[in-house]
Short mmCIF file of C-alpha atoms in Angstrom, two decimals:
data_model
loop_
_atom_site.label_atom_id
_atom_site.label_comp_id
_atom_site.label_asym_id
_atom_site.label_seq_id
_atom_site.Cartn_x
_atom_site.Cartn_y
_atom_site.Cartn_z
CA MET A 1 0.00 0.18 0.07
CA GLU A 2 2.81 2.48 0.79
CA LYS A 3 4.58 1.84 -2.62
CA ILE A 4 1.16 2.59 -4.23
CA LYS A 5 0.92 5.60 -2.28
CA SER A 6 4.48 6.73 -3.20
CA LEU A 7 4.05 5.94 -6.86
CA LEU A 8 0.69 7.93 -6.87
CA LEU A 9 2.57 10.87 -5.46
CA LYS A 10 5.20 10.52 -8.00
CA MET A 11 2.45 10.71 -10.77
CA LEU A 12 0.68 13.89 -9.38
CA PRO A 13 1.65 17.30 -10.64
CA ASP A 14 3.46 19.39 -8.11
CA SER A 15 0.44 21.99 -7.93
CA ILE A 16 -1.98 18.76 -6.53
CA LYS A 17 0.79 17.72 -4.37
CA LYS A 18 1.15 20.97 -2.59
CA GLU A 19 -2.64 20.95 -1.82
CA ILE A 20 -2.43 17.46 -0.38
CA LEU A 21 0.62 17.97 1.46
CA ARG A 22 -0.15 21.69 2.83
CA PRO A 23 -2.85 20.47 5.34
CA LEU A 24 -0.50 17.72 6.72
CA CYS A 25 2.33 20.07 7.22
CA ARG A 26 0.22 22.78 8.85
CA GLN A 27 -1.11 19.87 11.23
CA TYR A 28 2.42 18.72 11.98
CA LYS A 29 3.50 22.29 12.82
CA TYR A 30 0.67 23.04 14.99
CA TYR A 31 1.53 19.85 17.13
CA LYS A 32 5.16 20.98 16.89
CA TYR A 33 4.36 24.60 18.37
CA LEU A 34 1.82 23.23 20.73
CA LYS A 35 4.48 21.14 22.48
CA VAL A 36 6.36 24.42 22.66
CA TYR A 37 3.54 25.97 24.19
CA LYS A 38 3.07 23.43 26.83
CA GLN A 39 7.06 23.50 27.58
CA ASN A 40 6.61 27.27 28.22
CA GLN A 41 3.69 26.62 30.39
CA GLU A 42 5.77 24.48 32.49
CA LEU A 43 8.58 26.89 32.67
CA SER A 44 6.18 29.72 33.96
CA LYS A 45 5.49 27.17 36.80
CA LYS A 46 9.02 27.21 37.82
CA LEU A 47 9.15 31.11 38.40
CA LYS A 48 5.98 31.17 40.73
CA ASN A 49 8.41 30.83 43.77
CA LYS A 50 11.18 32.71 42.53
CA GLU A 51 11.67 36.06 44.39
CA LYS A 52 13.16 38.33 41.61
CA ILE A 53 12.35 37.98 38.06
CA ARG A 54 15.11 39.28 35.50
CA VAL A 55 13.34 40.63 32.29
CA ALA A 56 15.39 41.53 29.43
CA PHE A 57 14.14 43.74 26.61
CA LEU A 58 16.11 43.29 23.32
CA ALA A 59 16.07 46.50 21.42
CA ILE A 60 17.22 47.68 18.10
CA HIS A 61 15.89 50.77 17.02
CA SER A 62 14.81 53.64 19.38
CA SER A 63 12.23 54.65 17.11
CA VAL A 64 10.39 51.35 17.42
CA TRP A 65 10.45 51.05 21.19
CA LYS A 66 7.14 50.40 22.45
CA TYR A 67 7.88 48.90 26.15
CA ASP A 68 8.64 52.25 28.13
CA THR A 69 5.43 52.19 30.40
CA LEU A 70 5.64 48.32 30.89
CA TYR A 71 9.65 48.74 31.73
CA ARG A 72 8.72 51.35 34.21
CA LEU A 73 5.89 49.07 35.79
CA MET A 74 8.32 46.66 36.15
CA GLU A 75 11.02 48.91 37.39
CA LYS A 76 8.60 49.68 40.35
CA HIS A 77 7.45 46.43 41.20
CA PRO A 78 9.56 44.36 43.77
CA ARG A 79 9.44 41.19 41.82
CA PHE A 80 10.68 42.40 38.66
CA ASP A 81 14.51 43.42 37.46
CA PRO A 82 14.39 44.73 33.91
CA ILE A 83 17.19 45.67 31.72
CA ILE A 84 17.27 46.80 28.17
CA ILE A 85 19.99 45.12 25.95
CA VAL A 86 20.70 47.10 22.83
CA CYS A 87 21.25 44.38 20.10
CA PRO A 88 22.91 45.51 16.81
CA VAL A 89 21.06 45.28 13.46
CA VAL A 90 23.35 43.27 11.30
CA ASN A 91 21.70 43.36 7.82
CA PHE A 92 22.52 46.79 6.37
CA GLY A 93 26.36 46.79 7.07
CA TYR A 94 28.79 47.18 9.78
CA GLU A 95 28.99 50.95 9.63
CA ASN A 96 25.00 51.21 10.00
CA MET A 97 25.11 48.41 12.64
CA ILE A 98 27.25 50.81 14.82
CA ASN A 99 25.48 53.61 14.05
CA VAL A 100 22.06 52.61 14.84
CA MET A 101 23.25 50.72 18.00
CA ASN A 102 25.05 53.74 19.36
CA GLU A 103 21.72 56.13 18.62
CA CYS A 104 19.83 53.48 20.41
CA TYR A 105 22.12 53.21 23.44
CA LYS A 106 21.89 56.98 23.53
CA ARG A 107 18.39 56.89 23.89
CA PHE A 108 18.59 54.41 27.07
CA CYS A 109 21.50 54.80 28.73
CA LYS A 110 20.30 57.60 30.95
CA GLY A 111 17.37 56.54 33.09
CA TYR A 112 17.35 52.83 32.27
CA ASN A 113 19.22 49.76 33.25
CA CYS A 114 20.91 49.53 29.72
CA ILE A 115 23.89 47.80 27.99
CA LYS A 116 25.08 47.03 24.55
CA ALA A 117 24.99 43.55 23.40
CA TYR A 118 28.14 44.34 21.11
CA ASP A 119 31.39 45.99 21.86
CA ASN A 120 32.63 47.12 18.77
CA LYS A 121 35.92 48.33 20.25
CA ASN A 122 36.78 44.71 21.50
CA ASN A 123 34.60 43.08 18.65
CA SER A 124 32.77 40.72 21.21
CA TYR A 125 29.21 40.06 21.95
CA ILE A 126 27.94 39.49 25.42
CA ASP A 127 26.41 36.10 26.36
CA ILE A 128 22.83 36.76 27.31
CA ARG A 129 22.20 33.74 28.83
CA LYS A 130 25.27 33.67 31.04
CA ASP A 131 25.94 37.36 31.49
CA ILE A 132 22.25 38.41 32.23
CA GLU A 133 20.68 35.17 33.23
CA PRO A 134 17.03 36.50 32.23
CA ASP A 135 13.89 34.50 33.25
CA ILE A 136 11.90 36.47 30.52
CA ILE A 137 12.97 37.82 27.42
CA PHE A 138 10.96 40.49 25.25
CA TYR A 139 11.60 40.78 21.41
CA THR A 140 10.96 44.16 19.85
CA ASN A 141 11.18 42.74 16.20
CA PRO A 142 10.27 39.25 14.78
CA TYR A 143 12.29 38.63 11.83
CA LYS A 144 15.51 36.42 11.76
CA GLY A 145 18.48 37.75 10.36
CA LEU A 146 17.66 41.34 11.36
CA ILE A 147 19.63 40.78 14.74
CA ASP A 148 22.69 38.65 15.30
CA ASP A 149 21.65 34.83 15.35
CA ARG A 150 22.99 34.37 18.41
CA TYR A 151 20.08 36.59 19.92
CA TYR A 152 17.33 35.07 17.91
CA ILE A 153 14.46 33.10 19.78
CA ASN A 154 15.54 29.83 18.78
CA GLN A 155 18.63 30.10 21.09
CA TYR A 156 16.35 30.47 24.12
CA LYS A 157 13.90 27.73 24.07
CA ASP A 158 14.32 27.05 27.76
CA ILE A 159 13.70 30.75 28.67
CA LEU A 160 10.34 32.36 28.46
CA THR A 161 9.79 34.67 25.63
CA CYS A 162 7.32 37.27 24.58
CA TYR A 163 6.44 39.37 21.78
CA VAL A 164 4.59 42.91 21.07
CA PRO A 165 4.55 43.87 17.51
CA TYR A 166 6.79 47.00 16.90
CA TYR A 167 4.06 48.06 14.54
CA TRP A 168 0.14 48.17 14.58
CA GLY A 169 -0.62 45.31 12.35
CA GLU A 170 -2.50 46.47 9.40
CA SER A 171 -1.12 44.46 6.59
CA ALA A 172 -2.85 41.73 4.54
CA LEU A 173 0.36 39.76 4.32
CA TYR A 174 -0.94 37.57 7.04
CA ASP A 175 1.69 34.88 6.99
CA PHE A 176 4.37 37.45 7.40
CA SER A 177 2.66 39.32 9.97
CA PHE A 178 1.15 36.66 12.17
CA ASN A 179 2.81 33.17 11.17
CA LEU A 180 6.58 33.92 11.50
CA GLU A 181 8.73 31.62 13.69
CA MET A 182 8.76 34.13 16.34
CA GLN A 183 4.92 34.43 16.79
CA ASN A 184 4.70 30.54 17.10
CA LEU A 185 7.66 30.18 19.39
CA VAL A 186 6.79 32.85 21.87
CA TRP A 187 5.35 32.14 25.40
CA LYS A 188 2.97 35.19 25.11
CA LEU A 189 2.03 37.12 21.88
CA TYR A 190 0.00 40.13 23.06
CA SER A 191 -2.13 41.34 20.36
CA GLU A 192 -3.33 44.84 19.24
CA THR A 193 -7.23 44.20 19.12
CA LYS A 194 -9.73 41.19 18.85
CA SER A 195 -9.05 41.30 15.23
CA HIS A 196 -5.58 40.91 15.50
CA LYS A 197 -5.98 37.78 17.77
CA LYS A 198 -8.25 36.48 15.40
CA TYR A 199 -5.68 36.40 12.41
CA SER A 200 -3.30 34.65 14.74
CA GLN A 201 -6.05 31.98 15.26
CA GLN A 202 -6.61 31.69 11.60
CA TYR A 203 -3.23 31.90 10.08
CA ALA A 204 -0.45 31.06 12.89
CA TYR A 205 0.52 27.20 12.83
CA ASN A 206 0.03 27.24 16.46
CA LYS A 207 -3.35 28.63 15.88
CA GLY A 208 -3.11 31.60 17.86
CA ILE A 209 -2.92 29.56 21.43
CA ASN A 210 -0.37 31.99 22.67
CA ALA A 211 -2.18 35.07 21.69
CA ILE A 212 -3.63 37.50 24.35
CA VAL A 213 -5.63 40.89 23.40
CA SER A 214 -3.93 43.35 25.53
CA GLY A 215 -4.17 46.30 23.40
CA TYR A 216 -1.16 48.28 21.50
CA PRO A 217 1.40 49.45 24.12
CA GLY A 218 2.80 51.66 21.45
CA ILE A 219 -0.16 54.00 21.85
CA ASP A 220 -0.36 53.99 25.69
CA ASN A 221 0.92 57.66 26.08
CA LEU A 222 -1.41 58.90 23.30
CA ILE A 223 -4.38 57.90 25.61
CA ASN A 224 -3.06 58.16 28.96
CA PRO A 225 -4.20 61.47 30.54
CA GLN A 226 -1.44 61.48 33.07
CA TYR A 227 1.18 61.75 30.23
CA GLN A 228 2.66 65.33 29.83
CA TYR A 229 3.90 65.52 26.50
CA LYS A 230 6.65 67.93 25.36
CA ASP A 231 6.16 70.47 22.70
CA VAL A 232 8.99 69.46 20.18
CA TRP A 233 7.73 71.69 17.42
CA LYS A 234 10.19 74.49 15.97
CA ILE A 235 7.80 77.32 16.09
CA LYS A 236 5.77 77.54 19.23
CA ASP A 237 3.05 79.77 18.09
CA ARG A 238 0.05 77.63 17.94
CA SER A 239 -1.69 79.66 15.28
CA ILE A 240 0.80 78.10 13.04
CA LYS A 241 -0.58 74.68 12.07
CA ARG A 242 1.60 71.62 12.75
CA ILE A 243 1.63 68.88 10.26
CA ILE A 244 3.49 65.71 10.20
CA TRP A 245 4.84 64.21 7.02
CA ALA A 246 5.66 60.56 7.49
CA PRO A 247 6.53 58.74 4.21
CA HIS A 248 7.19 54.94 4.16
CA HIS A 249 10.32 53.14 3.08
CA THR A 250 8.72 51.03 0.45
CA ILE A 251 10.15 52.91 -2.57
CA SER A 252 11.14 50.10 -4.66
CA SER A 253 8.79 48.14 -7.15
CA SER A 254 10.30 44.89 -5.80
CA GLU A 255 9.14 45.44 -1.93
CA ILE A 256 6.62 42.92 -0.66
CA ILE A 257 4.20 45.79 0.11
CA HIS A 258 3.88 49.07 -1.76
CA TYR A 259 2.80 51.61 0.72
CA SER A 260 5.22 54.37 -0.17
CA CYS A 261 4.40 57.60 -2.24
CA PHE A 262 7.45 59.45 -1.30
CA LEU A 263 9.15 59.46 -4.72
CA ASN A 264 5.71 61.16 -6.05
CA PHE A 265 5.56 63.74 -3.62
CA TYR A 266 8.92 64.50 -2.01
CA GLN A 267 9.34 67.89 -3.88
CA ASP A 268 5.86 68.64 -3.55
CA MET A 269 5.65 68.66 0.27
CA ILE A 270 8.69 71.03 0.04
CA ASP A 271 7.05 73.41 -2.00
CA PHE A 272 3.98 73.23 0.29
CA ALA A 273 5.95 74.25 3.39
CA LYS A 274 7.42 77.22 1.31
CA LYS A 275 4.16 78.10 -0.26
CA TYR A 276 2.41 78.17 3.31
CA ARG A 277 5.34 79.10 5.40
CA ASN A 278 3.36 81.84 7.23
CA LYS A 279 0.53 79.21 8.03
CA ILE A 280 1.92 75.99 8.59
CA GLN A 281 5.09 74.30 9.76
CA ILE A 282 6.05 70.51 8.60
CA ALA A 283 7.74 67.89 10.42
CA PHE A 284 9.65 65.41 8.20
CA LYS A 285 9.15 62.20 9.70
CA PRO A 286 10.48 59.63 7.58
CA HIS A 287 10.47 55.73 8.27
CA PRO A 288 13.94 54.69 9.57
CA LEU A 289 14.80 52.85 6.71
CA LEU A 290 13.79 55.30 4.12
CA LYS A 291 17.29 56.97 4.23
CA VAL A 292 19.27 53.45 3.93
CA LYS A 293 16.98 52.85 0.85
CA LEU A 294 17.38 56.38 -0.52
CA TYR A 295 21.30 55.94 -0.45
CA ASN A 296 20.97 53.14 -2.67
CA TYR A 297 18.39 54.78 -4.87
CA TRP A 298 19.56 58.50 -5.09
CA GLY A 299 22.96 58.35 -3.53
CA LYS A 300 24.42 59.70 -0.38
CA GLU A 301 24.67 63.21 -1.52
CA LYS A 302 21.45 64.01 -2.72
CA THR A 303 19.69 62.25 0.09
CA ASP A 304 21.73 64.00 2.80
CA SER A 305 20.94 67.29 1.04
CA TYR A 306 17.25 66.54 1.05
CA TYR A 307 16.94 65.70 4.59
CA LYS A 308 19.30 68.71 5.40
CA GLU A 309 16.51 71.00 3.59
CA TRP A 310 13.83 69.74 5.88
CA GLU A 311 16.11 70.66 9.00
CA THR A 312 17.27 74.02 7.81
CA MET A 313 13.89 75.65 6.46
CA PRO A 314 12.50 78.11 8.84
CA ASN A 315 8.95 76.36 9.23
CA SER A 316 10.21 72.78 9.02
CA MET A 317 12.05 70.16 10.93
CA LEU A 318 13.48 66.68 10.74
CA SER A 319 12.28 64.16 13.27
CA GLU A 320 13.88 60.79 13.47
CA GLY A 321 13.32 59.64 16.76
CA ASP A 322 10.23 58.99 19.38
CA TYR A 323 7.10 60.22 17.87
CA ILE A 324 4.90 60.36 20.76
CA ASP A 325 5.35 64.02 21.87
CA LEU A 326 5.38 64.89 18.14
CA PHE A 327 1.83 63.29 17.46
CA LEU A 328 0.28 64.84 20.56
CA SER A 329 1.60 68.35 19.94
CA SER A 330 0.74 68.25 16.20
CA ASP A 331 -2.55 69.36 14.42
CA GLY A 332 -2.61 66.89 11.60
CA ILE A 333 -0.67 64.23 9.68
CA ILE A 334 -0.30 63.25 6.03
CA HIS A 335 1.52 59.86 5.68
CA ASP A 336 1.56 56.47 3.54
CA SER A 337 2.91 54.32 6.54
CA GLY A 338 1.39 51.09 7.95
CA SER A 339 1.52 51.16 11.59
CA PHE A 340 0.92 54.95 11.81
CA ILE A 341 -2.48 54.15 10.10
CA ALA A 342 -3.78 53.23 13.40
CA GLU A 343 -1.62 55.02 15.75
CA TYR A 344 -2.22 58.37 14.75
CA LEU A 345 -5.92 58.02 15.10
CA TYR A 346 -5.58 57.73 18.99
CA THR A 347 -4.83 61.35 18.86
CA ARG A 348 -8.30 61.81 17.05
CA LYS A 349 -6.80 64.37 15.18
CA PRO A 350 -7.26 64.86 11.08
CA ALA A 351 -5.34 62.38 9.10
CA LEU A 352 -4.57 62.09 5.41
CA HIS A 353 -3.51 58.94 3.66
CA THR A 354 -1.60 58.98 0.30
CA MET A 355 -1.85 56.27 -2.02
CA THR A 356 -1.07 56.58 -5.67
CA ASN A 357 -1.75 53.03 -6.70
CA PRO A 358 -5.35 51.71 -6.04
CA LYS A 359 -4.06 48.14 -5.63
CA THR A 360 -2.30 49.00 -2.48
CA TYR A 361 -5.72 49.23 -0.97
CA GLU A 362 -5.86 45.36 -1.06
CA GLU A 363 -2.52 45.05 0.75
CA PHE A 364 -4.26 45.97 4.17
CA ASN A 365 -5.99 43.63 6.34
CA GLU A 366 -10.00 44.20 7.30
CA ILE A 367 -9.04 46.36 10.61
CA GLY A 368 -6.65 48.29 8.57
CA LYS A 369 -9.16 49.12 5.73
CA GLN A 370 -11.67 50.03 8.53
CA CYS A 371 -9.01 52.72 9.86
CA LEU A 372 -8.37 53.78 6.20
CA ASP A 373 -12.32 54.26 6.23
CA VAL A 374 -12.10 57.22 8.71
CA TYR A 375 -9.14 58.97 6.85
CA TYR A 376 -8.87 61.66 4.20
CA HIS A 377 -7.24 60.42 1.02
CA ALA A 378 -5.12 61.72 -1.67
CA LYS A 379 -3.76 60.22 -4.85
CA ASN A 380 -2.23 63.62 -6.07
CA LYS A 381 -0.85 66.80 -5.04
CA ASN A 382 -4.01 68.84 -5.47
CA GLU A 383 -5.83 66.46 -2.92
CA ILE A 384 -2.96 67.12 -0.46
CA GLU A 385 -2.99 70.84 -0.89
CA ALA A 386 -6.95 70.77 -0.19
CA PHE A 387 -6.27 68.74 2.82
CA ILE A 388 -3.66 71.39 4.09
CA ILE A 389 -6.03 74.14 3.37
CA ASN A 390 -8.90 72.49 5.25
CA LEU A 391 -6.47 72.01 8.01
CA ILE A 392 -5.35 75.64 8.18
CA ASN A 393 -9.15 76.62 8.34
CA GLY A 394 -10.09 74.22 10.81
CA LYS A 395 -12.38 72.02 8.80
CA ASP A 396 -12.73 68.60 9.83
CA GLU A 397 -15.80 66.54 8.40
CA LEU A 398 -14.83 63.09 9.51
CA PHE A 399 -14.30 64.02 13.53
CA GLU A 400 -17.32 62.25 14.52
CA ALA A 401 -17.09 59.15 12.32
CA ARG A 402 -13.21 58.82 13.27
CA ASN A 403 -14.04 59.49 17.10
CA LYS A 404 -16.64 56.49 17.20
CA PHE A 405 -14.45 54.14 15.22
CA ILE A 406 -11.56 54.62 17.46
CA THR A 407 -13.81 54.20 20.85
CA THR A 408 -15.58 51.14 19.42
CA ASN A 409 -12.66 49.19 17.69
CA LEU A 410 -9.31 50.32 19.00
CA MET A 411 -9.15 50.99 22.67
CA PRO A 412 -7.44 48.27 24.87
CA PRO A 413 -9.47 46.22 26.94
CA ASN A 414 -10.21 46.43 30.71
CA HIS A 415 -10.14 50.08 30.69
CA LYS A 416 -6.47 50.20 31.15
CA LEU A 417 -3.42 50.84 29.18
CA ALA A 418 -2.09 47.99 26.88
CA SER A 419 1.12 48.05 29.10
CA GLU A 420 -1.07 47.46 32.43
CA ASN A 421 -2.63 44.50 30.78
CA ILE A 422 0.50 43.08 29.77
CA PHE A 423 2.16 43.79 33.25
CA ASN A 424 -1.01 42.24 34.72
CA ASP A 425 -0.81 39.19 32.57
CA ILE A 426 2.74 38.27 33.29
CA LEU A 427 2.35 38.85 37.16
CA VAL A 428 -0.67 36.48 37.29
CA SER A 429 1.19 33.94 35.05
CA ILE A 430 4.20 34.05 37.64
CA SER A 431 2.22 34.25 40.90
#
């Protein structure tokens, strides 16, 4: 019988073989990750009687750090001992690795317990297992090959691991967003909304067994009434409207997603800043990867000159770090980004999304499309200018619809901040 089965499989076309084998493969991987989940549950039991829990946060880019409130909650609690480990990003060359690592370390070296994973003077890496001895590791990015392999999750199967998406999940690349090895291996996968947990249950090999709806900690300070933001804008006169322009990095046609309209509007946005210089100021907030990609596309000289122009115009500024204060002290945003689609909505301020390719809309999942439905939209410079004029004049026809959607669909559960939900879940799990 086995020989007959083998012979039949050989005779079948590859496309049909895949259809037969795919569900068997998924079932095999489900049991594989179910075993990991059960192992993690046993590991968590071992921490119940431990007096001090060492929690390591593996940071890479300061601009995608989402754990600040969670870190502070742990810092204040007697059972936790948190530490930030700045891990080098290795996939864009050595010079970029050192620059990004140093910039990230500079962000955390004051006010946090923070160390670098790599010492470039001695060309040496710390051994997290031996030197730090963490009980729990929080990852800030799920991609294998981004950080050195010695720090990837598959090296720490005997240590509890957690992951909060570094971006608010809007993409229709479901396997990429919900079914990478990281999402399947972690002890706790904290989901932004019920929709995101549903996607994990539908697309992850482990059927979302480790997914917990916590809300998205990246927006905690956007909704926290106790948070006092700083005015980070160049011009302090509030009669001058404050507009963020946040272009995405996907400028190449070979990208797996095609969000970016930067090459369509990069000059128009400078022209608008100059044309309305007495009425608006614009903060250029590019994705951290845009400059690296523009170096390859434009060259270093043109790219640096473009960024410099945003720094030096009297009514513009370059913003490359944290964006919470920028968001809270702004009046509106123009962007083609991914995560910002939802994140900026929490400010409840007017938002314009640029999209020159109508097919791009299908690259968003259903909750992402629902967010876009309460946006203003532009496919050309005239529609961008119309949004700017309406912002200057205080016109916002979508305010009520936007406000209702946020309240109904986007707020964290339990009437708490997302970080509070995560903290409470961890505490209960080890108590």
